Amino acid sequence: MGSFNWLWLLPFLPLAGSVCAATMHFGTLRARKEGNTGTRLSSIAGLIACGVMAAALALSLYAFIQLAGNREVTALESSSWAWIDAGSFSVELSMVVDRLSSVMLLVITGVGFLIHIYSIGYMKGDPGYAKFFAYLNLFVFAMLMLVLSSSLLGMFVGWEGVGLCSYLLIGFWHEKGWPAEAGQKAFVFNRVGDACFLLGSFLLIAIFDTLDLSDIANSVQANIGANSRLMALAALLLFGGACGKSAQFPLFTWLPDAMAGPTPVSALIHAATMVTAGVYLLLRLNPLYAAAPTVLFIIGCVGALTALIGASTALMQRDIKKVLAYSTVSQLGYMFLGIATGAWSAALFHLVTHAFFKGLLFLGSGSVIHGMRDEQDMYKMGGLRRHMPRTYITFLAGAAALSGIPLTSGFFSKDEILAHTFLHGGLYWPLWIVGIFSAILTAFYTWRMVALTFFGDERFDANKIRPHESPATMTLPLSILAVLALAGGLLNLPALHIPGEQALRDWISPVTAAGDAILYAGAQAHHPSLWLELVLLALGSAIALVFAHKGFHGFKNGWQHDDAMRSKRPELVGFLEHAWMVDSTYAAKIVAPLRLASYVIATLVDQMLIDGMVNGAGRLAMKSGSKLRSVVDGSVMSYALWMGAGASILTVVWTCF
Amino acid sequence: MITQDLVQVFDMLSEPAARMATAPMLALAVGVALYLLCEVIDLLRTARPIVFLGSIALSIFYELRILQADSAPGAVFDGTFIADGQTALWGILFLVGTLLVWAYSVGYYRENLPFKAEYDALILCTPVGMMLMVGANDLIVFFVGLELLSMPLYALAAFRRAKIESVEAGLKYFLLGSFSSALFLYGAALLYANGGTLALDALVAESNLATTGVALVAASLFFKVSVFPFHLWVPDVYQGSPTPITALMATGAKAGAFSFLIVRLTPLLPPAAAQTVAVIALVTMALGNLGALVQRDLKRMLAYSGIAHAGTLLLVVAAGVALGDTSGGEQAAWYYMGAYLFTATGAFGLISLLEADGARFTNLDALRGLAHSRPGIAAALSLFMLSLGGIPATGGFLGKWFVFAELVRADMIGVAVLGALFTVVALGYYLRVIAYLWMEPPPEGAALSNTQRPLTAGLATVFCCLGVLAMGLLPALFLDRMN
Amino acid sequence: MMNVPTEHILTLSALLFATGVLGFLIRRNVIIVLASIELMLNAANLTFLAASRHWSQTHLAADGVNIMQGPIFSLFVILVAAAEAAVGLALVIAFYRLKQTVALDALTELKD
Amino acid sequence: MLSALTFLPLVGAIVIVALPGRSVQLLRMVALAVTVAVAAMGVSLFIGFDGTRAAAQNVLETAWFTLPFGASGAREVDVHFFLGVDGVSILLVALTSILMPLVVMSSIGHINHRVKEFLVWLLVMETGMLGVFLSLDVVLFYFFWEVSLVPLYFIVGIWGGDRRLYATIKFFLYTVAGSLVMLVAVIGAIYYLGTSSIPALVESASDLPAETQAWLFGAFALAFAIKVPILPFHTWLADAHTEAPTAGSVLLAAVLLKMGTYGLLRFGVEMFPEAALTYAPVFLALGAIGIVYGAFLAWAQTDLKRLIACSSVSHLGFCVLGLFAMTEAGLRGSVLQMINHGLSTGLLFLLVGMIYERTHTRRLDRFGGIATVMPVFSFFFVFTVLSSAGLPGLNGFVGEYMILAGTFTVSPFWTAISVSGVIFGAVYLLMATRRVLFGPLVHEENRKLLDLGGRELATLIPLVALCVWIGVAPNGFIQKTAGSLDRISHRVERAQEHMRIGRLSTAQQTVLRTEVER
């Protein structure tokens, strides 16, 4: 095992890069104070960050080759680091790459690398250029820790680490005010999930006496029966953690706000990697979930509901990034729906393809925003395909994948999830219908976005804003991602008796075997028959094409369609625009009462009651002291009277008792 | 007839034990006589301090001799007077207190005090009274001691006779003191009527008559040590008296009465007294501390503080009654009074210095920002306040410790806890003094006159500080002498 | 004379003492207050002497009983009373000089 | 070694008293030299400490005096000058000694008048604090316990803010009220057990009748609860913290409060495990409620320093929770958390002090956008906030996690309540961070603020490094405490066993009795 100690390099190279970049940042600040621009140092920081990412990508590929080259080897594991020895339990950390994490690794380092390159162009000239790369690298470090840790607690390090970086990057342009608030909101929402995560981990310790992920996964089977309820509770709590991180109902409202960060951040963190951490967690612990069907159903409901909320809200957004954000929420819902049906590989598949196409879309939107001088309102765009051809083409590819246009990556991955839901039947039927309905909405809003952005009249003041194509550092990553978004389906083609079908499922089968064994209890997993598979694929294709068409044509000449809706169904539109009023409900029903409670506690309870008693004791002493002064009136007679009375009482008491 | 009696007295004195027992008091008595003689003869006037200090030194020497003797004299004069290690320790305490009071007196009277010699002679009388009290094993001896202490104090309290406060203090003290003496005498008479004897170790308080007698005697002692409800004179008299005399009343006089109370009288108290005395003690602590909390006059505040301390010390009596054993209580009382003597004398002494400095008022405001102009005085006064509050590293802490230890021994935990809580109130005003000294800005333009302070006062202050610290840090020095 | 019971004398002295106390508590003239104190002291003296007489009855003679202590204490009390009167009157005079009165009510400088 | 460690600061204080007050630089150098020397001794003590042994190490014992309990029949007790360090105290001793030079350095920024007195009190306080942790004789312990109040009284009272007198007297009286009740218990313990040595008391305390143990425990616990402070005895804390000068706040938070948790462990859990077990539910509840309550309290504050003070209530709730979970993980976590809180809250107070020196305000609405002008400061501030909020990888998390995991097996309910503190902690800390650092720079006067200087960096960096170190490799610290804490948890287990048997036998007795009646 010791020979795989280089795995430690994977997270720690980006960390080192981050430290370097941070140093550069402070160097830049100093240089600026002395009157220089300090851009040289900054650009070095960018290069270092990208170089580190390239190295990490190379290592990931190497790890993947190691695993792929030898099918006997299920996991590469580094030596372990004794982190916490708490007596009754202890936490040892090692870096593990198995089939599942190798996929995640490639996504993180691959997409991450592209986004780093992209950022060189996007962030050019920003005063916090070096700082941005420091944060970005730090994020990659945390994300890799999350994915590679052998222990749940090590995973939690990454889990909170990515949350921190998300916080920092959302608030990157804090001077504007609202990004800082959005970052804070994101962190707090994540913390709600983290609290559940922590409680879940305590339960796991109580059940399994360990936090080692593979040990837990392997001992689930043995604990079924005796500890089923506790395990289900732990699974539910951990899912609560996943809800926070992966923006599921009811904790999704931070993600749209998180768009306040620079767009590469939205692409990397809030689309491709961090938000999928919840999915990864559930996949990692798939036996635990397999053993808790009720929890799975809850997850399914949450996933479907989130998919619906996200998709329907995306319908009415004007901000291009908000559309993508709600779309992300919705797509994440699909992934959880996939997990709920036990379709582990389908969820992972969608995770991967989503990373491609949503990363692409975000980067594309970033390119648009860049070209439009930070304009994000689609109503003020239009006709951009003429000004930004490369962005336009690649954006189309992404949109196609998102809406599930046949043969694109999203088409296959979404379809597989829906197929599994369909097959599961029973209570999952309504979920399937919700999924299908969400797919309809998805196709619609995607092409609405494309139409509003790239087609129709130019609704901006062409004299003030001269849209221009972005530099090569930005368009190159777009092109690569476009190819991946289109061809990503090859990773896991549907079971149509064709070569290369279900490649991803087979690849991670060693990891999901334990879960499957519990889920199907020895029976064969259901596989769709060929014709059913074909019918479902056809249904998916039809939906995508029809509603993509509708969306595109409704908006290719402007947003009049929206106005029509607004005048026809104002309440509905308002409801959708505000994401089903979830956020305002929180503000009114949770935040405001808590805030009130804190004021009540601070003033009434603490100051007046508790401290009042303390100060009251002092005041009582002073007051009684003053009251008693009248006894000492200076009169010899009264003093003598007291003495006489005292002597008499002494006498009486002592003689009579 | 008279000659025969005189011969008899000298016969008694010729016994080595009796000589040894009375030597400390005789030294002082001779000192008083010589001192007044020096005053009269012009040539010897300069020798007055030597006589004063010499007699005290001699007296201390004799006390030490008793303390270190292999066999202490014990009961002498037909068992009416006891001189042993314990009385010697108390005696040394009284003498040190007297000495300190004298040292502060030197600086206190800026104006040429008339009758200064009488003043000193009267001061020198008081320890004789105290020693008689602590050694008394007979109510007559005690009474003589009591009056020998009280009479000079009446006169001394009113010594600044041009000042109405001083005279009023003297008169009040005198009237109420006489009243308490009368109570004592009547109590003693009842005891005599009950048992036909005045010897303390033969007294038994079984009948109602005797208990009444004990109660009256106790009442008069409660007056002297100033506990509720016999304490009301204290603030007035302490405030009005010349400050060094206040120190003497607060420490020496109280110690004298207390030594008798704990050593001789406690065994006579009826069992019911355990509760009554505890209640009295707690009420005293409460009244003393609450009273002190609202005072702005320093002397009055310290007077109330003295009442509170008397209350604390009275807890020992309660514990002693409950335990039926005062051996621990005696030590606790000695230690407590010792620490209190250093701190209270030092504190009153410093106040007297400030008065002499020109701040002719003893208000708290006089202390405002004193640390800037008189850091030494401020530091010493703060130390005394901490000791009065019973903060460790000072004698006051260990004194308090021993008192509470007695309560714990007597299983009076609740009383101890209540007592402890009253001490918190006490710290409230001690800390306020420190706050005035160090944390308030000095008043503008109110520079104190830079009068020469007498060396004796400085030495006395240093001695008090050392005493407080020694009793706090090196208790073995004192405790080892007690066994 | 010998057949006056001790209890009667004790009762008398108790009344005497009570009178003294009452005088002390009620009268406002310092001189009379001083006289009241004398009364209390004399009550004590009377008790001493009565007790001494009582214990000198032979059938009560017992260990520890000392019939001389009573009279001796009385002598001391008389002595002390004289001294007290001297000190007390001196104080009263000093007070009178300052306040031109000897009423107890005039002791008002010192109080809380 | 230990007596040098304890009394070197006192010697330094005396030296400073003797030096002329005018040469401020010299005084500061002397103070710094003394504290650095002590820190070096503290660190070498820490390095040389063998964590596997349960008993005290580097023991120093000389006779001091004999407590008389009366000549007749009662026992006499020899009180010793008895110092030693064990797993319970080693971390606190090291923390105290390391912190002091930094505090002296930080004081250069804000103590500009009466420097001499300040340094004297600071050094006296160091002796007091080290004495508390090192004393192995209960009388000595009590000595240092109360003596350490006096310097802080002066530090707050002389160099504090506008309401300093109110705050300092409140602090002193409140603490002393608890201590005096404890004094009765100290005397009681010595009297009942006939010894004043803490190890001997620990050994023999379980022989006492249960009621006696209960009241002794109660009296000790009250004093420590006030010191910690545990809800509802916490109101002195916010005032004292807010009014104290930076140096005072740092020491108060980092060390003085730990005297309370240390005492709870030493005299509560270790000495009276049965009583502690009996009353543990109360303390668990108070700890958990304190966590949430403190967070709410902090959330409502508008004064940055007061906010941090209130956060201490919340953080120390974790320590209390861990102590009274009385499990291995809980105890270890709690002891580690004492250090963590010292580091992160100490850092926070230092940082608040630094910004206060520049802006002369602590009101949250007077800041905003500071990150733009003071990026280095902001870095440290955010770092510290994260450490305080328990970000994994930094120190706070390790302690909190161990505590919560250790408590979970005992009381899932209170653990769940406490975990919500994780959320609220993020809420108020990030709220404060945002309002201070982020957003537009609305106040013009803040535009000219200078970033941190070299001295300030030198003050912060050691603590920051420790935060990271403990976060990444806490085992080196945990293991130092393991021997002693394991012994405590064994004692707890024994006590549990003992209590169960006790309960069993009474149950059997009642069964027997009912049978007889039939």
Coordinates of N, CA, C and O in Angstrom, one line a residue, chain C residues 7-105:
Chain C
E7 N -34.2 35.9 99.0 CA -35.0 36.2 97.8 C -35.5 37.6 97.8 O -35.5 38.3 96.8
H8 N -35.9 38.1 99.0 CA -36.5 39.4 99.1 C -35.4 40.5 98.7 O -35.7 41.4 97.9
I9 N -34.3 40.2 99.2 CA -33.2 41.2 98.9 C -32.9 41.2 97.4 O -32.7 42.2 96.8
L10 N -32.9 40.0 96.9 CA -32.6 39.9 95.5 C -33.6 40.6 94.6 O -33.4 41.2 93.6
T11 N -34.9 40.4 95.0 CA -35.9 41.0 94.3 C -35.8 42.5 94.4 O -35.9 43.2 93.4
L12 N -35.5 43.0 95.6 CA -35.3 44.4 95.7 C -34.2 44.9 94.8 O -34.3 45.9 94.1
S13 N -33.1 44.2 94.8 CA -32.0 44.6 94.0 C -32.4 44.6 92.5 O -32.0 45.4 91.7
A14 N -33.2 43.6 92.1 CA -33.6 43.5 90.8 C -34.4 44.7 90.4 O -34.3 45.3 89.3
L15 N -35.3 45.1 91.3 CA -36.1 46.3 91.1 C -35.3 47.5 91.0 O -35.5 48.4 90.1
L16 N -34.3 47.5 91.8 CA -33.3 48.7 91.8 C -32.6 48.7 90.4 O -32.5 49.8 89.8
F17 N -32.2 47.6 90.0 CA -31.5 47.5 88.7 C -32.5 48.0 87.6 O -32.1 48.7 86.7
A18 N -33.7 47.5 87.7 CA -34.7 47.8 86.6 C -34.9 49.3 86.6 O -35.0 50.0 85.6
T19 N -35.0 49.9 87.8 CA -35.2 51.3 87.9 C -34.0 52.0 87.2 O -34.2 53.0 86.5
G20 N -32.8 51.5 87.5 CA -31.6 52.2 86.9 C -31.7 52.1 85.4 O -31.5 53.1 84.7
V21 N -32.1 50.9 84.9 CA -32.1 50.7 83.4 C -33.2 51.7 82.9 O -32.9 52.4 81.9
L22 N -34.3 51.7 83.5 CA -35.4 52.6 83.0 C -34.9 54.0 83.0 O -35.2 54.8 82.1
G23 N -34.3 54.4 84.1 CA -33.8 55.8 84.2 C -32.9 56.1 83.1 O -32.9 57.1 82.4
F24 N -32.0 55.1 82.8 CA -31.0 55.3 81.7 C -31.8 55.5 80.4 O -31.4 56.3 79.5
L25 N -32.8 54.7 80.2 CA -33.5 54.7 78.9 C -34.4 55.9 78.7 O -34.6 56.4 77.6
I26 N -34.9 56.4 79.9 CA -35.9 57.5 79.7 C -35.4 58.9 79.9 O -35.8 59.8 79.2
R27 N -34.5 59.1 80.9 CA -34.2 60.4 81.2 C -33.2 61.0 80.2 O -32.4 60.3 79.6
R28 N -33.3 62.3 80.0 CA -32.5 62.9 78.9 C -31.4 63.7 79.5 O -30.5 64.2 78.7
N29 N -31.4 63.9 80.7 CA -30.3 64.7 81.4 C -29.1 63.8 81.7 O -29.3 62.8 82.3
V30 N -28.0 64.2 81.2 CA -26.8 63.3 81.3 C -26.5 63.0 82.8 O -26.2 61.9 83.2
I31 N -26.7 64.0 83.6 CA -26.4 63.8 85.0 C -27.3 62.8 85.6 O -26.9 61.9 86.3
I32 N -28.6 62.8 85.3 CA -29.5 61.8 85.8 C -29.2 60.4 85.3 O -29.3 59.4 85.9
V33 N -28.8 60.4 84.0 CA -28.4 59.2 83.4 C -27.2 58.6 84.2 O -27.2 57.4 84.5
L34 N -26.3 59.4 84.5 CA -25.1 59.0 85.3 C -25.6 58.4 86.7 O -25.2 57.3 87.1
A35 N -26.6 59.1 87.3 CA -27.1 58.6 88.5 C -27.8 57.3 88.3 O -27.7 56.4 89.2
S36 N -28.4 57.1 87.2 CA -29.1 55.8 86.9 C -28.1 54.7 86.9 O -28.3 53.6 87.3
I37 N -26.9 55.0 86.3 CA -25.9 54.0 86.2 C -25.5 53.6 87.6 O -25.3 52.4 88.0
E38 N -25.3 54.7 88.5 CA -24.9 54.4 89.9 C -26.0 53.4 90.5 O -25.6 52.5 91.2
L39 N -27.2 53.7 90.2 CA -28.3 52.9 90.7 C -28.1 51.4 90.3 O -28.2 50.5 91.1
M40 N -27.8 51.2 89.0 CA -27.6 49.9 88.5 C -26.4 49.2 89.3 O -26.4 48.0 89.6
L41 N -25.3 50.0 89.4 CA -24.1 49.4 90.1 C -24.5 49.1 91.5 O -24.1 48.0 92.0
N42 N -25.3 49.9 92.2 CA -25.6 49.6 93.5 C -26.5 48.4 93.6 O -26.5 47.6 94.6
A43 N -27.4 48.2 92.6 CA -28.2 47.0 92.6 C -27.2 45.7 92.6 O -27.5 44.8 93.3
A44 N -26.2 45.9 91.8 CA -25.2 44.8 91.7 C -24.6 44.6 93.1 O -24.5 43.5 93.6
N45 N -24.2 45.7 93.7 CA -23.6 45.6 95.0 C -24.5 44.9 96.0 O -24.1 44.0 96.8
L46 N -25.7 45.3 96.0 CA -26.7 44.7 96.9 C -26.8 43.2 96.7 O -26.8 42.5 97.7
T47 N -26.8 42.9 95.5 CA -26.9 41.4 95.1 C -25.7 40.7 95.7 O -25.7 39.6 96.3
F48 N -24.5 41.3 95.5 CA -23.3 40.7 95.9 C -23.3 40.5 97.4 O -23.0 39.4 97.9
L49 N -23.7 41.5 98.1 CA -23.7 41.4 99.6 C -24.8 40.4 100.1 O -24.5 39.6 100.9
A50 N -25.9 40.5 99.4 CA -27.0 39.5 99.8 C -26.5 38.1 99.6 O -26.7 37.2 100.4
A51 N -25.9 37.9 98.4 CA -25.4 36.6 98.1 C -24.4 36.1 99.1 O -24.4 35.0 99.6
S52 N -23.5 37.0 99.4 CA -22.4 36.7 100.4 C -23.1 36.3 101.7 O -22.7 35.3 102.3
R53 N -24.1 37.1 102.1 CA -24.7 36.7 103.4 C -25.4 35.4 103.3 O -25.3 34.5 104.1
H54 N -26.0 35.1 102.1 CA -26.7 33.9 101.9 C -25.7 32.7 102.0 O -26.0 31.7 102.7
W55 N -24.6 32.8 101.3 CA -23.6 31.7 101.3 C -22.9 31.5 102.6 O -22.3 30.5 102.8
S56 N -22.9 32.6 103.4 CA -22.2 32.4 104.7 C -23.0 31.6 105.7 O -22.5 31.3 106.8
Q57 N -24.3 31.3 105.4 CA -25.0 30.4 106.2 C -24.3 29.1 106.2 O -24.0 28.5 105.2
T58 N -24.0 28.5 107.4 CA -23.1 27.4 107.5 C -23.6 26.2 106.8 O -22.8 25.5 106.2
H59 N -24.9 25.9 106.8 CA -25.3 24.7 106.2 C -25.2 24.7 104.7 O -25.3 23.7 104.0
L60 N -24.8 25.9 104.1 CA -24.6 25.9 102.7 C -23.2 25.9 102.3 O -22.8 25.9 101.1
A61 N -22.3 25.9 103.3 CA -20.9 25.9 103.0 C -20.5 24.7 102.2 O -20.9 23.6 102.5
A62 N -19.8 25.0 101.1 CA -19.5 23.9 100.2 C -18.1 24.2 99.6 O -17.6 25.4 99.7
D63 N -17.6 23.3 98.9 CA -16.4 23.5 98.2 C -16.5 24.6 97.1 O -17.5 24.6 96.4
G64 N -15.6 25.5 97.1 CA -15.6 26.5 96.0 C -16.4 27.7 96.4 O -16.3 28.7 95.7
V65 N -17.2 27.6 97.4 CA -17.9 28.8 97.8 C -17.0 29.7 98.5 O -16.2 29.3 99.4
N66 N -17.0 31.0 98.1 CA -16.1 32.0 98.7 C -16.9 33.1 99.1 O -17.4 33.9 98.3
I67 N -17.2 33.3 100.5 CA -18.1 34.3 100.9 C -17.4 35.7 100.9 O -18.1 36.7 100.9
M68 N -16.1 35.7 100.8 CA -15.5 37.0 100.7 C -15.5 37.7 99.4 O -15.4 38.9 99.3
Q69 N -15.7 37.0 98.4 CA -15.6 37.6 97.0 C -16.7 38.6 96.8 O -16.5 39.6 96.1
G70 N -17.9 38.3 97.4 CA -19.0 39.3 97.2 C -18.6 40.7 97.7 O -18.7 41.7 97.0
P71 N -18.3 40.8 99.0 CA -18.0 42.1 99.5 C -16.8 42.7 98.8 O -16.8 43.9 98.6
I72 N -15.8 41.9 98.5 CA -14.6 42.5 97.8 C -15.0 43.1 96.5 O -14.6 44.2 96.1
F73 N -15.8 42.3 95.7 CA -16.3 42.8 94.4 C -17.0 44.2 94.6 O -16.9 45.1 93.9
S74 N -17.8 44.2 95.7 CA -18.6 45.4 96.0 C -17.6 46.6 96.1 O -17.8 47.7 95.6
L75 N -16.5 46.3 96.9 CA -15.6 47.4 97.1 C -15.0 47.9 95.8 O -14.9 49.1 95.5
F76 N -14.7 46.9 94.9 CA -14.2 47.3 93.6 C -15.2 48.1 92.8 O -14.8 49.1 92.2
V77 N -16.4 47.7 92.9 CA -17.4 48.4 92.2 C -17.6 49.8 92.7 O -17.7 50.7 91.9
I78 N -17.5 50.0 94.0 CA -17.6 51.3 94.5 C -16.4 52.2 94.0 O -16.6 53.3 93.5
L79 N -15.2 51.5 94.0 CA -14.1 52.3 93.5 C -14.3 52.7 92.0 O -14.1 53.8 91.6
V80 N -14.7 51.7 91.3 CA -14.8 51.9 89.8 C -15.9 53.0 89.6 O -15.8 53.8 88.7
A81 N -17.0 52.9 90.4 CA -18.0 53.8 90.2 C -17.5 55.3 90.5 O -17.9 56.2 89.7
A82 N -16.6 55.4 91.5 CA -16.1 56.7 91.7 C -15.3 57.2 90.5 O -15.4 58.3 90.0
A83 N -14.4 56.2 90.0 CA -13.6 56.6 88.8 C -14.5 57.0 87.7 O -14.3 57.9 86.9
E84 N -15.5 56.2 87.5 CA -16.4 56.4 86.4 C -17.1 57.8 86.5 O -17.2 58.5 85.5
A85 N -17.5 58.1 87.7 CA -18.1 59.4 87.9 C -17.1 60.5 87.5 O -17.5 61.5 86.9
A86 N -15.9 60.3 87.9 CA -14.9 61.3 87.6 C -14.7 61.5 86.1 O -14.8 62.6 85.6
V87 N -14.5 60.4 85.4 CA -14.3 60.5 84.0 C -15.6 61.0 83.3 O -15.6 61.9 82.5
G88 N -16.7 60.5 83.8 CA -18.0 60.9 83.2 C -18.3 62.3 83.3 O -18.6 63.0 82.4
L89 N -18.0 62.8 84.6 CA -18.3 64.3 84.8 C -17.4 65.1 84.0 O -17.8 66.1 83.4
A90 N -16.1 64.7 83.9 CA -15.2 65.4 83.0 C -15.7 65.5 81.6 O -15.7 66.6 81.0
L91 N -16.2 64.4 81.1 CA -16.7 64.4 79.7 C -17.9 65.3 79.6 O -18.0 66.0 78.6
V92 N -18.8 65.2 80.6 CA -20.0 66.1 80.6 C -19.6 67.5 80.5 O -20.1 68.3 79.8
I93 N -18.6 67.8 81.4 CA -18.1 69.2 81.4 C -17.6 69.7 80.0 O -17.9 70.7 79.5
A94 N -16.8 68.8 79.5 CA -16.2 69.1 78.2 C -17.3 69.3 77.2 O -17.2 70.2 76.3
F95 N -18.3 68.4 77.3 CA -19.4 68.5 76.3 C -20.2 69.8 76.6 O -20.5 70.5 75.6
Y96 N -20.4 70.2 77.8 CA -21.1 71.4 78.2 C -20.4 72.6 77.6 O -21.0 73.5 77.1
R97 N -19.1 72.6 77.7 CA -18.3 73.7 77.2 C -18.6 73.9 75.8 O -18.6 75.1 75.3
L98 N -18.7 72.9 75.0 CA -18.9 73.0 73.6 C -20.3 73.3 73.2 O -20.6 74.0 72.3
K99 N -21.3 72.7 73.9 CA -22.7 72.8 73.5 C -23.6 73.6 74.4 O -24.7 73.8 74.1
Q100 N -23.1 73.9 75.6 CA -23.9 74.7 76.5 C -25.1 73.9 77.0 O -26.1 74.5 77.3
T101 N -25.0 72.6 77.0 CA -26.2 71.9 77.4 C -25.7 70.5 77.9 O -24.6 70.1 77.5
V102 N -26.5 69.9 78.7 CA -26.1 68.5 79.1 C -27.3 67.6 78.7 O -27.4 66.5 79.3
A103 N -28.1 67.9 77.8 CA -29.2 67.0 77.4 C -28.6 66.0 76.4 O -27.8 66.3 75.6
L104 N -29.1 64.8 76.6 CA -28.7 63.7 75.7 C -29.0 64.0 74.3 O -28.4 63.5 73.4
D105 N -30.1 64.7 74.1 CA -30.6 64.9 72.7 C -29.6 65.8 72.0 O -29.6 65.8 70.7

